[in-house]
XYZ file of C-alpha atoms in Angstrom:
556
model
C 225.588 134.935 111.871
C 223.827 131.756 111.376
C 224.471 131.993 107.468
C 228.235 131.832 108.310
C 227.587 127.837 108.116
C 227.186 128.659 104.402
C 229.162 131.327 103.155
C 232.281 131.671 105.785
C 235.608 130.370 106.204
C 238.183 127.960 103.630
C 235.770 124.777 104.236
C 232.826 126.891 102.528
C 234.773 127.338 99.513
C 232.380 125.198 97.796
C 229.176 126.916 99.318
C 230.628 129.688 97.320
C 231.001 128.779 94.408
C 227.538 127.999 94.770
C 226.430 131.385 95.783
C 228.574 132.945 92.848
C 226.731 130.854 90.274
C 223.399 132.178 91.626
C 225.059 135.488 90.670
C 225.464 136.767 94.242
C 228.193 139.243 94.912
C 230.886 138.969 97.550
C 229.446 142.283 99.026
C 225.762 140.570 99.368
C 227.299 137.782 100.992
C 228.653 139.162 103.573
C 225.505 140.745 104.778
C 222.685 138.666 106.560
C 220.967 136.235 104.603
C 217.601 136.561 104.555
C 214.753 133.617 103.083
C 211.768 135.419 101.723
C 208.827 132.730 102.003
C 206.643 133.404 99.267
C 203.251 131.647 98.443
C 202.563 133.440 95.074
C 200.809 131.530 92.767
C 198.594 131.777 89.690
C 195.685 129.694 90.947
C 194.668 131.051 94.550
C 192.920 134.614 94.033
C 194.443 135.798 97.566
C 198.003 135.112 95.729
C 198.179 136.359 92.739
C 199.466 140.063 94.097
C 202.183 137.857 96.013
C 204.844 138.493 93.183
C 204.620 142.087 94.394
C 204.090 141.751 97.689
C 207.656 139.755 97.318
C 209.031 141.871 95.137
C 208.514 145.041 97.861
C 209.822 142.744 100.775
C 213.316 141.842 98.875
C 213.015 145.630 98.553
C 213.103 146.483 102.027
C 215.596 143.984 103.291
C 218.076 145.370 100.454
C 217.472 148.905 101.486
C 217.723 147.575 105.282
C 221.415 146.095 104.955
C 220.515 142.502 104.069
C 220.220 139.740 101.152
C 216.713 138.816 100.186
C 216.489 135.410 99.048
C 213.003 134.070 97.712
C 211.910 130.509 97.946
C 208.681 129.381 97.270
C 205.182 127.624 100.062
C 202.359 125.938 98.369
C 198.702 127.217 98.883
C 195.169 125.691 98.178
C 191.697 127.805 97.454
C 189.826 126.744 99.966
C 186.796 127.628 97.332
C 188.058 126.460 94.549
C 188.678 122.768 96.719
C 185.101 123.176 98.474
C 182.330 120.259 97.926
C 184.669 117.724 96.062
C 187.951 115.445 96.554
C 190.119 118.944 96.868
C 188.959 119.987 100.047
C 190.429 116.648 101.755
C 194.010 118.611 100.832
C 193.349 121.536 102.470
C 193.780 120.835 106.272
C 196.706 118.269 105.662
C 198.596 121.166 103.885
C 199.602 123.191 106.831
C 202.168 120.513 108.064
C 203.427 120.234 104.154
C 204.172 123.989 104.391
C 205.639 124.041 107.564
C 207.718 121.145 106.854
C 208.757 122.510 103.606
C 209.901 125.878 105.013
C 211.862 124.078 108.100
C 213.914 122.541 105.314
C 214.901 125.289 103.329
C 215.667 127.705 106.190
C 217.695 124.919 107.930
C 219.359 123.453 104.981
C 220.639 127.127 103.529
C 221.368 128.245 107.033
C 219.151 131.470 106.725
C 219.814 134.025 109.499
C 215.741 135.174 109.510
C 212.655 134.855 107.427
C 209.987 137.016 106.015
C 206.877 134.622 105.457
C 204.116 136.499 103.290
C 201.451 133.805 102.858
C 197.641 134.924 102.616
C 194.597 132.058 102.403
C 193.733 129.371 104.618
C 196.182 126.416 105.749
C 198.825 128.911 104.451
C 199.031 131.460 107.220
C 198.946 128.978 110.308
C 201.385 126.914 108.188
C 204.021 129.470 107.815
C 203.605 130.704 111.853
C 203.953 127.068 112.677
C 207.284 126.757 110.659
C 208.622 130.084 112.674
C 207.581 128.986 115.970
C 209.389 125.406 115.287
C 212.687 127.220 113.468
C 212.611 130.147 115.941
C 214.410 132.287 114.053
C 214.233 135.818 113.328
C 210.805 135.874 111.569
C 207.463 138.776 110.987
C 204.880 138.406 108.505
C 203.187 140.151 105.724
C 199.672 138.797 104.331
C 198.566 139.419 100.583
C 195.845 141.362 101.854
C 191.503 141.051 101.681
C 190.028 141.230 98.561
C 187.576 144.483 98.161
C 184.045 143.507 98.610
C 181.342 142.686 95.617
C 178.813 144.311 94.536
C 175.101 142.968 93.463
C 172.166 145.323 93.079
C 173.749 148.161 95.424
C 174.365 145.545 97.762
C 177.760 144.576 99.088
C 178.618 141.006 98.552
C 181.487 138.216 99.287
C 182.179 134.809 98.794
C 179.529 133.486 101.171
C 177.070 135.118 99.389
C 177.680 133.412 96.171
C 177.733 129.861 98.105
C 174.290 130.826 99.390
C 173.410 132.206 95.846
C 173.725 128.902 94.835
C 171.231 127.816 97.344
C 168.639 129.944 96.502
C 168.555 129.222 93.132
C 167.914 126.001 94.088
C 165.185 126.574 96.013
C 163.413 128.918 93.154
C 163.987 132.209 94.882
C 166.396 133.940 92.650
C 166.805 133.155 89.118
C 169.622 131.419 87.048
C 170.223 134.910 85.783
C 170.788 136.291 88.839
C 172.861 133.432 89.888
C 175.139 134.407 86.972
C 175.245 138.228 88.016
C 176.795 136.509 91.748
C 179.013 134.289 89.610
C 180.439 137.632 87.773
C 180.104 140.588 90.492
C 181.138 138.472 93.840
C 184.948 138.442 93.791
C 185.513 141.685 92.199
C 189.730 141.709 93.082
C 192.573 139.979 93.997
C 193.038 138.940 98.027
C 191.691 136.600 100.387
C 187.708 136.399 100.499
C 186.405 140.204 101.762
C 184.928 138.297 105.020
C 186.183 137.579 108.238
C 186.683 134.116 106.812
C 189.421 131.941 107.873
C 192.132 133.378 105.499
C 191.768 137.448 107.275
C 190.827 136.005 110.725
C 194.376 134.099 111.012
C 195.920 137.186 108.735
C 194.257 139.536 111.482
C 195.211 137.546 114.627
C 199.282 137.542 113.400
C 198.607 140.827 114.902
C 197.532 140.232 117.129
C 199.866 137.596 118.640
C 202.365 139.878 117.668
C 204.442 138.575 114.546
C 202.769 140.918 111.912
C 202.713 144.492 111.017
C 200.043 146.958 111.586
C 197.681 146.357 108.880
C 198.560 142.472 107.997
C 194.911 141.550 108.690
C 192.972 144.821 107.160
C 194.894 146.819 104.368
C 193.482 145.808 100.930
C 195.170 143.816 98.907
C 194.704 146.308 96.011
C 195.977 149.233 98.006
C 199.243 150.379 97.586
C 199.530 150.913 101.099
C 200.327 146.749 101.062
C 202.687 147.434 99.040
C 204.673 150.149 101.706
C 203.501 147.876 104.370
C 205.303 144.799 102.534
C 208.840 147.368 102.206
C 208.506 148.138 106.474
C 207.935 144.262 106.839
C 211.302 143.595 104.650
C 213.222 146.223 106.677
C 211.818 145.446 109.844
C 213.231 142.043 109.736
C 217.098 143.656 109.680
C 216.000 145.152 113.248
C 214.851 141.841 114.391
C 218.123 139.820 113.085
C 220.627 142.889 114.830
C 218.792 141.941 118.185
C 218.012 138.665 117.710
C 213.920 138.734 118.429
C 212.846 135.702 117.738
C 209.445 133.816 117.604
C 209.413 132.088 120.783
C 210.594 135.333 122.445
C 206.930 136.467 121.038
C 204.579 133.628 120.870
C 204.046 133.202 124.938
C 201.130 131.772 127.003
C 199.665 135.430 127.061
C 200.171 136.210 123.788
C 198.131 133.031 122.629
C 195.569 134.745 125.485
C 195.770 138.055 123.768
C 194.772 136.200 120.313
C 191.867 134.279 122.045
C 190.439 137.734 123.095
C 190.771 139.605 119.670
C 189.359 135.908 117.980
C 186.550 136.338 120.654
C 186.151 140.221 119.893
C 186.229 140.198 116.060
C 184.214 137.327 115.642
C 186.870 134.941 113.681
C 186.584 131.910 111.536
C 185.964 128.370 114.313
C 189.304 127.671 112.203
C 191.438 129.634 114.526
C 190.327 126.448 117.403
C 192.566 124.476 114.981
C 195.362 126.595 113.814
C 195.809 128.549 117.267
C 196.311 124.822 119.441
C 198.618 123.977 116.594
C 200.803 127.033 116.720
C 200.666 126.911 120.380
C 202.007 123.239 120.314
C 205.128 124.111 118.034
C 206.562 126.044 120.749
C 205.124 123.440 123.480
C 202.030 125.143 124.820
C 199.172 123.225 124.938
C 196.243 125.489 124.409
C 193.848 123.390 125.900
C 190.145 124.794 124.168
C 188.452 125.048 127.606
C 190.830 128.249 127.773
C 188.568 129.834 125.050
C 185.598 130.061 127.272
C 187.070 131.030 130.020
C 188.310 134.090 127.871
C 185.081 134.379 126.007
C 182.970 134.826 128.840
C 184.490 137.866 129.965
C 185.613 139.452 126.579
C 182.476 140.925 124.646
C 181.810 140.510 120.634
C 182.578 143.998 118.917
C 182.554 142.857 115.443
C 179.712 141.517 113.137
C 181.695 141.135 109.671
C 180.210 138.864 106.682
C 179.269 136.493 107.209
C 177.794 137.457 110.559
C 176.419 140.869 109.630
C 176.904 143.352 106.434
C 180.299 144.778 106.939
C 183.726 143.747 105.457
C 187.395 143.775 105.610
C 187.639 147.087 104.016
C 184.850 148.610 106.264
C 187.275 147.342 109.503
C 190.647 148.660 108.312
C 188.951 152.387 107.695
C 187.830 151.952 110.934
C 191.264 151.189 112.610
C 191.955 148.093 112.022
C 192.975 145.149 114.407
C 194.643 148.002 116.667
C 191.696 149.909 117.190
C 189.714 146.402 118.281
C 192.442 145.313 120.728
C 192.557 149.357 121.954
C 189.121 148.988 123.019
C 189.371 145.283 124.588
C 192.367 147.152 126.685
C 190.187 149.350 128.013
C 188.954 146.575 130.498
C 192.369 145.337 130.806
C 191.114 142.348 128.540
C 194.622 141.821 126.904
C 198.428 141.617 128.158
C 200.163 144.570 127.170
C 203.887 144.284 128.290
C 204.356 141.536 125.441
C 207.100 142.215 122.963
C 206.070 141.827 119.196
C 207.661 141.999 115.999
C 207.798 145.726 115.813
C 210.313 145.984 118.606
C 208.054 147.421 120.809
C 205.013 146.348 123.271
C 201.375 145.811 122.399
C 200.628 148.544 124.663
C 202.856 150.717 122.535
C 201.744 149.442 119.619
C 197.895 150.094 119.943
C 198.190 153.509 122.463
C 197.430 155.803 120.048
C 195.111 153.569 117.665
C 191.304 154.471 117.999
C 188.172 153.310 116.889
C 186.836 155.687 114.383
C 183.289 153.997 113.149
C 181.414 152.606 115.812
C 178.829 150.997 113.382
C 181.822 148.605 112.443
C 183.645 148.391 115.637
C 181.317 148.547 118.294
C 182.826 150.326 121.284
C 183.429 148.205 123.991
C 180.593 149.721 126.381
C 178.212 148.861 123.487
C 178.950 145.213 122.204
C 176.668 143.200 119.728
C 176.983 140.708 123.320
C 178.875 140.516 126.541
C 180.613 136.944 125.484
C 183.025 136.565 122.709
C 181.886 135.176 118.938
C 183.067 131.328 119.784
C 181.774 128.899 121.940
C 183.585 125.563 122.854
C 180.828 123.116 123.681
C 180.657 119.914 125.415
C 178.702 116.717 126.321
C 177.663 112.714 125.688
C 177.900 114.405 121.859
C 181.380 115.759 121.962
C 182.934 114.781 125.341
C 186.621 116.265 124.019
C 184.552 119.300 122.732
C 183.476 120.992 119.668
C 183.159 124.596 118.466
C 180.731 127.116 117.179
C 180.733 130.610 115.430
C 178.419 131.942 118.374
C 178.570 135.167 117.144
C 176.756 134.145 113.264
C 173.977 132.227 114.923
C 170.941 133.834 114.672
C 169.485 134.021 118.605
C 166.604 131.555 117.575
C 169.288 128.806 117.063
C 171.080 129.283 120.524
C 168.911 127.135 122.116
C 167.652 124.194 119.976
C 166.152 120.494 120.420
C 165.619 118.563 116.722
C 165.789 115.117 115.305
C 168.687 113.833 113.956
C 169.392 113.668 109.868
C 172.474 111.482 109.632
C 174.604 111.255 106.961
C 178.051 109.676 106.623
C 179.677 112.206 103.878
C 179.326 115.559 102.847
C 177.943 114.616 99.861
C 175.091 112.680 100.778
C 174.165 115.686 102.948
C 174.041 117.970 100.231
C 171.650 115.683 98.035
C 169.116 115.597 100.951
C 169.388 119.590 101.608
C 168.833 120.332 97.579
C 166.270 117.715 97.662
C 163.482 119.057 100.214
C 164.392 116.159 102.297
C 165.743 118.433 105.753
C 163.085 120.498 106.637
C 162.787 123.034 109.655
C 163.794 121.844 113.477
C 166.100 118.996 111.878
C 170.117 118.686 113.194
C 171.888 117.630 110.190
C 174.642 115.091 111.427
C 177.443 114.783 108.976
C 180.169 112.253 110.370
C 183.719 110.300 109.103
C 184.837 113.822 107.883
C 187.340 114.303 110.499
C 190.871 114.783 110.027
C 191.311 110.934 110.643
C 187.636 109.643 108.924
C 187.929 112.276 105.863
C 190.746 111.913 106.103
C 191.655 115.380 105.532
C 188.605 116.888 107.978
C 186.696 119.098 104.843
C 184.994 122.217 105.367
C 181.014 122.121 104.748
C 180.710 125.322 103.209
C 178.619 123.861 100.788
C 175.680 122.233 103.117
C 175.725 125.380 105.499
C 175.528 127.391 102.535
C 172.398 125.373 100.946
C 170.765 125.025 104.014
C 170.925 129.415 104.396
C 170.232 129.363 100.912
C 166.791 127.351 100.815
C 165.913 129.643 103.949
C 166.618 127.202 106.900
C 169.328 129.246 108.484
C 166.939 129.880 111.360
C 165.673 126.726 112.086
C 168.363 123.624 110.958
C 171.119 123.040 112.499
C 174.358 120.869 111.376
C 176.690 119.278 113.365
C 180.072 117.702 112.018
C 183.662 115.764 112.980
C 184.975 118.146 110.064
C 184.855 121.568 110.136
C 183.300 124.728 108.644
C 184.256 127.663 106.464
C 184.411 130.842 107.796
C 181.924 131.563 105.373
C 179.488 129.345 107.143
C 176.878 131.183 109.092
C 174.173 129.571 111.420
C 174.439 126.924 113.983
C 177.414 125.216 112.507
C 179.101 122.955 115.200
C 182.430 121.399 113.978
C 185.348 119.600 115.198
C 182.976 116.974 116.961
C 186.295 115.098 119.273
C 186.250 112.383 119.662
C 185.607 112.132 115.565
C 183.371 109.185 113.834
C 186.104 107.299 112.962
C 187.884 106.831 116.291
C 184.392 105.389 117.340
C 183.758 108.693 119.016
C 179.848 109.513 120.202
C 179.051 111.315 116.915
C 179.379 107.966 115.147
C 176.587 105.841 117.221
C 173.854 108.631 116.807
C 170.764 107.101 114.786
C 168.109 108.887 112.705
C 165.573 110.969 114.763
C 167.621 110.615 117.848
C 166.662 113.869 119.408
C 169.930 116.227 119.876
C 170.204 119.062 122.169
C 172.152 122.316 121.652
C 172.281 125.035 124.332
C 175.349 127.839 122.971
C 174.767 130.162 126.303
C 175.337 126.710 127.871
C 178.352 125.572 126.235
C 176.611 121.873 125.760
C 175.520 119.266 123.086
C 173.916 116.156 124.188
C 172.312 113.080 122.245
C 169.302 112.451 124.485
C 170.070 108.696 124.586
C 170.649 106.727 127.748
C 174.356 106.028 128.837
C 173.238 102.315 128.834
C 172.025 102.515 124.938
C 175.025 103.993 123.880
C 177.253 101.649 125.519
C 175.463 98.915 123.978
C 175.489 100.711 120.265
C 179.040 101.261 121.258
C 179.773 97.570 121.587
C 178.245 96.793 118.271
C 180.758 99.478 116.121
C 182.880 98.678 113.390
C 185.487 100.665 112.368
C 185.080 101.617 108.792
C 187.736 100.361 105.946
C 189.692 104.038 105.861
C 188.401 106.160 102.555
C 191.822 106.743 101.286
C 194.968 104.025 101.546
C 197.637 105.389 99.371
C 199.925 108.572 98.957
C 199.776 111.613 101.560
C 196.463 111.663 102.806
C 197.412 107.946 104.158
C 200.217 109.056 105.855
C 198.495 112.087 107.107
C 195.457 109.781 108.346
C 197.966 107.386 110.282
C 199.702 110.535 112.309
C 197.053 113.290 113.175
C 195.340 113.670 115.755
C 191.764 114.825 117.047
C 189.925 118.559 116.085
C 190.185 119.796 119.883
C 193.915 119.036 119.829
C 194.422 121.270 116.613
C 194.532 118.198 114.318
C 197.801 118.381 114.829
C 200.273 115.402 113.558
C 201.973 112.726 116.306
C 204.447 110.751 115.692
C 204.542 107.144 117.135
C 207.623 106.432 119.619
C 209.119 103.227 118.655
């Protein structure tokens, strides 16, 4: 066993005595050790259940034949971060978390892990750290939150970001702001949508290193709670035959992720977190993969904020299984992969069906033939960008408008609230990518006052950071090259006209090659926003949005 660098033989005397004042018996040691990553905390609403959800793993490792040993991953709220200083730690916290958890299982010499994260940067974080350690690893998520309710409507977190919007804009009162405020996030669990948090929960099934039921059961159900048990025991199986995460995360299985991301609708996230995953176990998932897979693999799912279902609505309907049952039914995914349960996903899914076409739409029927991201290209974004195809509204797929330009989010936000965009503008928001930010921010909070103040249909907003999975409308992010590397996006001028075409796959400034050469010549690199602590480290390593925003270390 791996752990035998830490517990066997006369030299580990001392690494005894160690164990034994942690209280752990002779018996426990001499089964395998096994690190329980935990990312329970009291301030993220998707993590508050973890000390549960831990509780049941340790559970079902003991009950398994091993010794469950629980050390701790950090976690932001995305919402709590959005609009201010916070959100510039966000991003930059899925390398702390992966680096964090390569130290502890290396320096304890852990024979496997079970990683139960939930929100955000915490999920990709935790799958990067397993591809990188490759040792015996699955996953259990925290779980969705149950959806709110507001005048017999269903609601979630998107809602109350556009709430805000409205209120703005005098259609809803400050009273009926409040009744959001109170009614929106009725539970514990990651935000009810298919938001970033459940789209990279749901595609760990995908890939293959979760569970039946990571993405979609509750997190108030006790069924997480059983789930959490067959996670803890299901790691024994995977340390006795030594099925580890590199003997999972293949080429194809990245390709089976792309086609459920395209199918479900997912967060424009996963274009950062799935290169960045890939790239730990030295794939490069080059983006112009997720078109080619798009284009033949049809949207099924129209979750909030796309449409008027939720997390709940897709787990009583089957779940991720049932979705990547019906993309298999046009041979759309690679079956003969092995995944954490020991078996293939053919076996996994055979018998899982689609029981409410209203949620999933059978495969014959899609909401459209082409997945629910697009990966566009041009004199804009020559390295690419990415859209949430499938929450643009069918007016937006085509548009021509006049730049707005704006170098921060915030300044943005002051002209939406103010009147000042009005209908047919492209709202440019620049030096917010993971290098200019640094820290790349979501713009939950623009997208959400521009659908707020009823311009969903007619404004668009184009960034070098990224969006929510909240964010609805024609929201184009991870604009590579980014502002701050003098990239394209950073020598657009007011009322340049900009042209969008999402059945296309392009975004072009319609300026001359010649006039932005010349405005090219003339750029200055701005004096970076941040110079000390991590986010200056971070700045000097990472690297673009359409390479995951991954980090790079300099050779000497």
């Amino acid at each position: 066993m791996r752990s035998d660098s830490v517990k066997t033989g006369k030299s580990q005397a001392p690494h005894r005595s160690l164990w034994n004042a942690l209280g752990y018996t002779e018996e426990e040691m001499n089964r395998p050790l096994i690190g329980v990553v935990s990312s329970y905390n009291e301030i993220v609403p998707g993590h508050m259940n973890l000390d549960k959800i831990t509780q049941a793993v340790k559970t079902g490792v003991s009950m398994a034949g091993g010794t469950p040993i629980m050390f701790p991953a950090i976690a932001v709220c995305d919402g709590i971060a959005m609009g201010h200083v916070g959100m510039k730690y966000s991003l930059v916290t899925r390398d702390l978390i992966a680096d964090s958890t390569e130290c502890m299982a290396l320096a304890h010499g852990l024979d496997g892990l079970v990683c139960i994260p939930n929100c955000d940067k915490n999920v990709p974080g935790l799958l990067m750290a397993a591809a990188r350690l490759n040792i015996p690893t699955i996953f259990v998520s925290g779980g969705p939150m149950l959806a709110g309710r507001v005048n017999g409507c269903k609601t979630s977190l998107s809602s109350m970001f556009e709430a805000v919007g409205a209120e703005a804009a005098g259609k809803i009162t400050e009273a009926q702001l409040k009744e959001y405020e109170e009614k929106t996030c009725p539970t514990c669990g990651s935000c009810s949508g298919m938001y970033t948090a459940n789209s990279m929960n749901c595609l760990t099934e995908a890939i293959g290193m979760g569970l039946r039921g990571n993405g979609t059961i509750p997190a108030v159900y006790s069924e997480r709670i059983r789930l959490a048990k067959h996670a803890g025991m299901k790691i024994m199986e995977l340390v006795e035959k030594n099925i580890r995460p590199r003997d999972i995360l293949t080429m194809e299985a990245f390709e089976n992720a792309l086609a459920v991301d395209m199918a479900l609708g997912c967060s424009t996230n996963s274009m950062l977190h799935l290169p960045a995953i890939a790239h730990e176990v030295g794939i490069e998932l080059n983006l112009d993969i997720a078109n080619d897979i798009s284009a033949k693999t049809p949207n099924l799912c129209h979750l909030a904020p796309a449409g008027h279902t939720y997390m709940e609505e897709l787990n009583e309907a089957g779940g991720v299984y049932a979705v990547m049952n019906e993309l298999s039914k046009k041979n759309l995914l690679h079956l003969d992969l092995m995944t954490v349960t020991g078996k293939t996903v053919g076996e996994n899914i055979k018998d899982c069906y689609n029981t409410n076409p209203e949620v999933i739409r059978p495969i014959e029927n899609p909401y459209s033939e082409v997945g629910g991201i697009a990966v566009l290209r041009g004199n804009l974004a020559p390295d690419s960008c990415v859209v949430k195809r499938s929450a643009v509204v069918p007016e937006m797929l085509v548009h021509e408008g006049p730049a707005r330009v704006f170098d921060c989010e915030e300044d943005a936000i002051n002209a939406i609230k103010g009147g000042k965009i009005v209908a047919g503008d492209v709202v440019v928001i620049r030096y917010e990518g993971p290098k200019g930010g640094p820290g790349m921010r979501e713009m939950l909070n623009p997208t959400s006052a521009i659908a707020g103040m009823g311009l969903g249909s007619s404004v668009a907003l184009i960034t070098d950071g990224r969006f929510s999975g909240a964010s609805r409308g024609a929201s184009i992010g991870h604009v590579s090259p980014e502002a701050a590397v003098g990239g394209p996006i950073a020598l657009v001028e007011e009322g340049d006209i900009i042209a969008i075409d999402i059945p296309a796959n392009t975004i072009n400034v319609k300026v001359s090659d010649e006039v932005l050469a010349e405005r090219k010549a003339k750029w200055q690199p701005r004096e970076p926003k941040v110079t000390t602590g991590y986010l200056s480290r971070y700045r000097e390593l990472v690297t673009s949005g359409n390479r995951g925003a991954v980090l790079e270390y300099k050779k000497a």
